[in-house]
Short mmCIF file of C-alpha atoms in Angstrom, two decimals:
data_model
loop_
_atom_site.label_atom_id
_atom_site.label_comp_id
_atom_site.label_asym_id
_atom_site.label_seq_id
_atom_site.Cartn_x
_atom_site.Cartn_y
_atom_site.Cartn_z
CA UNK A 1 -12.59 -5.19 -45.37
CA UNK A 2 -12.33 -5.65 -41.60
CA UNK A 3 -14.00 -2.26 -41.07
CA UNK A 4 -16.69 -3.18 -43.60
CA UNK A 5 -17.45 -6.55 -41.97
CA UNK A 6 -17.51 -4.92 -38.53
CA UNK A 7 -20.02 -2.38 -39.87
CA UNK A 8 -22.21 -5.18 -41.30
CA UNK A 9 -22.07 -7.15 -38.06
CA UNK A 10 -23.04 -4.16 -35.87
CA UNK A 11 -25.99 -3.31 -38.09
CA UNK A 12 -27.26 -6.88 -38.49
CA UNK A 13 -27.23 -7.28 -34.68
CA UNK A 14 -29.02 -3.93 -34.26
CA UNK A 15 -31.71 -4.85 -36.81
CA UNK A 16 -32.28 -8.23 -35.12
CA UNK A 17 -32.50 -6.54 -31.72
CA UNK A 18 -34.93 -3.97 -33.07
CA UNK A 19 -32.72 -1.04 -32.06
CA UNK A 20 -32.63 0.24 -35.66
CA UNK A 21 -35.11 -0.10 -38.47
CA UNK A 22 -34.71 -2.74 -41.16
CA UNK A 23 -34.43 0.15 -43.64
CA UNK A 24 -30.77 0.06 -42.57
CA UNK A 25 -30.53 -2.89 -44.97
CA UNK A 26 -30.46 -0.28 -47.77
CA UNK A 27 -27.47 1.36 -46.06
CA UNK A 28 -25.79 -2.03 -45.87
CA UNK A 29 -26.55 -2.71 -49.56
CA UNK A 30 -25.11 0.69 -50.44
CA UNK A 31 -21.85 -0.01 -48.62
CA UNK A 32 -21.68 -3.48 -50.20
CA UNK A 33 -22.03 -1.84 -53.64
CA UNK A 34 -19.14 0.48 -52.75
CA UNK A 35 -16.86 -2.42 -51.83
CA UNK A 36 -17.83 -4.31 -55.00
CA UNK A 37 -17.19 -1.32 -57.27
CA UNK A 38 -13.85 -0.66 -55.59
CA UNK A 39 -12.80 -4.16 -56.54
CA UNK A 40 -14.03 -3.80 -60.15
CA UNK A 41 -13.09 -0.19 -60.95
CA UNK A 42 -11.01 0.74 -63.98
CA UNK A 43 -7.60 2.36 -63.75
CA UNK A 44 -7.68 6.14 -64.00
CA UNK A 45 -6.09 8.24 -66.71
CA UNK A 46 -4.73 10.47 -63.95
CA UNK A 47 -4.87 10.26 -60.15
CA UNK A 48 -4.38 12.95 -57.53
CA UNK A 49 -1.16 12.71 -55.56
CA UNK A 50 -2.17 15.46 -53.11
CA UNK A 51 -2.17 13.95 -49.60
CA UNK A 52 -4.99 16.27 -48.46
CA UNK A 53 -7.23 15.03 -51.27
CA UNK A 54 -6.51 11.44 -50.27
CA UNK A 55 -7.19 12.17 -46.59
CA UNK A 56 -10.58 13.73 -47.37
CA UNK A 57 -11.40 10.91 -49.80
CA UNK A 58 -10.59 8.22 -47.25
CA UNK A 59 -12.45 10.09 -44.51
CA UNK A 60 -15.54 10.55 -46.68
CA UNK A 61 -15.49 6.90 -47.69
CA UNK A 62 -14.70 5.16 -44.42
CA UNK A 63 -16.08 7.44 -41.67
CA UNK A 64 -19.65 6.17 -42.27
CA UNK A 65 -18.47 2.66 -41.45
CA UNK A 66 -17.82 3.89 -37.90
CA UNK A 67 -21.47 4.82 -37.29
CA UNK A 68 -23.01 2.87 -34.43
CA UNK A 69 -26.69 1.88 -34.56
CA UNK A 70 -27.54 3.06 -31.08
CA UNK A 71 -28.67 6.20 -29.42
CA UNK A 72 -31.90 8.11 -29.58
CA UNK A 73 -34.43 7.86 -32.40
CA UNK A 74 -35.38 11.46 -33.12
CA UNK A 75 -37.98 10.83 -35.82
CA UNK A 76 -38.61 7.29 -37.06
CA UNK A 77 -40.76 8.12 -40.08
CA UNK A 78 -38.50 10.86 -41.38
CA UNK A 79 -35.39 8.81 -40.66
CA UNK A 80 -36.73 5.74 -42.47
CA UNK A 81 -37.85 7.82 -45.45
CA UNK A 82 -34.52 9.68 -45.76
CA UNK A 83 -32.46 6.51 -45.35
CA UNK A 84 -34.49 4.68 -47.98
CA UNK A 85 -34.39 7.63 -50.39
CA UNK A 86 -30.70 8.33 -49.84
CA UNK A 87 -29.74 4.66 -50.08
CA UNK A 88 -31.64 4.11 -53.31
CA UNK A 89 -30.22 7.32 -54.82
CA UNK A 90 -26.71 6.24 -53.78
CA UNK A 91 -27.10 2.83 -55.40
CA UNK A 92 -28.45 4.55 -58.54
CA UNK A 93 -25.42 6.86 -58.51
CA UNK A 94 -23.02 3.93 -58.11
CA UNK A 95 -24.63 2.09 -60.97
CA UNK A 96 -24.46 5.25 -63.10
CA UNK A 97 -20.73 5.50 -62.35
CA UNK A 98 -20.17 1.77 -62.75
CA UNK A 99 -16.44 1.06 -63.15
CA UNK A 100 -15.57 4.78 -63.03
CA UNK A 101 -16.12 4.64 -59.26
CA UNK A 102 -13.12 5.33 -57.07
CA UNK A 103 -12.10 6.60 -53.67
CA UNK A 104 -9.37 9.12 -54.44
CA UNK A 105 -9.76 11.99 -56.88
CA UNK A 106 -8.94 10.61 -60.30
CA UNK A 107 -9.74 11.18 -63.93
CA UNK A 108 -11.59 8.21 -65.35
CA UNK A 109 -14.28 8.29 -68.01
CA UNK A 110 -16.54 11.31 -67.43
CA UNK A 111 -20.04 10.09 -66.68
CA UNK A 112 -22.90 12.26 -67.91
CA UNK A 113 -25.84 9.85 -67.97
CA UNK A 114 -28.10 8.34 -65.37
CA UNK A 115 -28.06 10.26 -62.10
CA UNK A 116 -25.29 12.49 -63.47
CA UNK A 117 -27.70 14.18 -65.89
CA UNK A 118 -29.17 16.23 -63.04
CA UNK A 119 -26.29 17.19 -60.71
CA UNK A 120 -22.55 16.64 -60.91
CA UNK A 121 -22.19 14.77 -57.61
CA UNK A 122 -25.40 12.78 -57.03
CA UNK A 123 -23.53 10.23 -54.96
CA UNK A 124 -22.56 12.84 -52.38
CA UNK A 125 -26.07 14.35 -52.42
CA UNK A 126 -27.45 10.90 -51.66
CA UNK A 127 -24.98 10.52 -48.77
CA UNK A 128 -26.22 13.77 -47.21
CA UNK A 129 -29.81 12.51 -47.44
CA UNK A 130 -29.04 9.00 -46.17
CA UNK A 131 -26.87 10.06 -43.25
CA UNK A 132 -29.35 12.74 -42.18
CA UNK A 133 -31.89 9.91 -42.04
CA UNK A 134 -29.44 7.78 -40.07
CA UNK A 135 -29.06 10.60 -37.55
CA UNK A 136 -32.86 10.75 -37.18
CA UNK A 137 -32.88 7.03 -36.37
CA UNK A 138 -29.75 6.70 -34.30
CA UNK A 139 -28.66 10.01 -32.83
CA UNK A 140 -25.71 10.08 -30.48
CA UNK A 141 -22.92 12.60 -29.97
CA UNK A 142 -20.44 10.12 -31.43
CA UNK A 143 -22.59 9.61 -34.53
CA UNK A 144 -23.06 13.37 -34.85
CA UNK A 145 -19.30 13.94 -34.76
CA UNK A 146 -18.82 11.24 -37.42
CA UNK A 147 -21.61 12.84 -39.50
CA UNK A 148 -20.02 16.31 -39.29
CA UNK A 149 -16.60 14.89 -40.14
CA UNK A 150 -18.10 13.09 -43.11
CA UNK A 151 -19.80 16.26 -44.40
CA UNK A 152 -16.53 18.19 -44.16
CA UNK A 153 -14.71 15.40 -46.01
CA UNK A 154 -17.34 15.18 -48.75
CA UNK A 155 -17.43 18.92 -49.41
CA UNK A 156 -13.63 19.05 -49.59
CA UNK A 157 -13.67 15.92 -51.73
CA UNK A 158 -15.92 17.62 -54.31
CA UNK A 159 -13.44 20.43 -54.79
CA UNK A 160 -10.43 18.11 -55.01
CA UNK A 161 -12.24 15.88 -57.51
CA UNK A 162 -13.29 18.78 -59.66
CA UNK A 163 -9.74 20.11 -59.65
CA UNK A 164 -8.51 16.97 -61.41
CA UNK A 165 -11.66 16.47 -63.52
CA UNK A 166 -11.36 19.99 -64.95
CA UNK A 167 -8.26 18.78 -66.81
CA UNK A 168 -10.67 16.97 -69.15
CA UNK A 169 -12.36 18.85 -72.00
CA UNK A 170 -15.29 16.41 -71.62
CA UNK A 171 -15.75 17.43 -67.99
CA UNK A 172 -15.58 21.15 -68.80
CA UNK A 173 -18.28 20.66 -71.44
CA UNK A 174 -20.32 18.62 -68.95
CA UNK A 175 -20.10 21.49 -66.41
CA UNK A 176 -21.68 23.87 -68.93
CA UNK A 177 -24.67 21.52 -69.21
CA UNK A 178 -24.95 20.44 -65.56
CA UNK A 179 -24.26 23.55 -63.51
CA UNK A 180 -24.97 22.36 -59.96
CA UNK A 181 -22.81 20.11 -57.85
CA UNK A 182 -25.20 18.77 -55.20
CA UNK A 183 -28.42 20.78 -54.89
CA UNK A 184 -30.14 21.90 -58.10
CA UNK A 185 -30.40 25.70 -58.43
CA UNK A 186 -28.37 26.27 -55.22
CA UNK A 187 -24.96 24.54 -55.10
#
């Protein structure tokens, strides 16, 4: 929670100072939704005990809270558009998951509706969009290193999550219907 409140404070100050667009409010709403769902989530049927899966899950979840709203704006229009699109898609993904949301790889109820009708990991797809937008608005070498670390964590996280989800017959059936993980017709 300290990391979360620090993140909120840095971004509120940056919005007030005009050093980052107010579209960052969507990013803040997205992270607030994450914290809320973490507090309300249901207990899993099974949870990963693999320390690597936990490390990637924690990295993918908490690295974005280290982003600093400063640096060079590379492309304001593209950055604002991508942040708004990614943030709204992320919130839609969270609401589709509802209480099945979690940080570590775990088997909860398999979600197949809402955003999950199109790709198997819409939440991660939305992160890629949102954080690419953030980089367009607030590029720095520190933010880039956090962004790269987050991408590595999220890709690894997908494979660790699917490893545990594939223990469910419902998930295996879902995979036959929704073939792509993040990008339709590609991956």
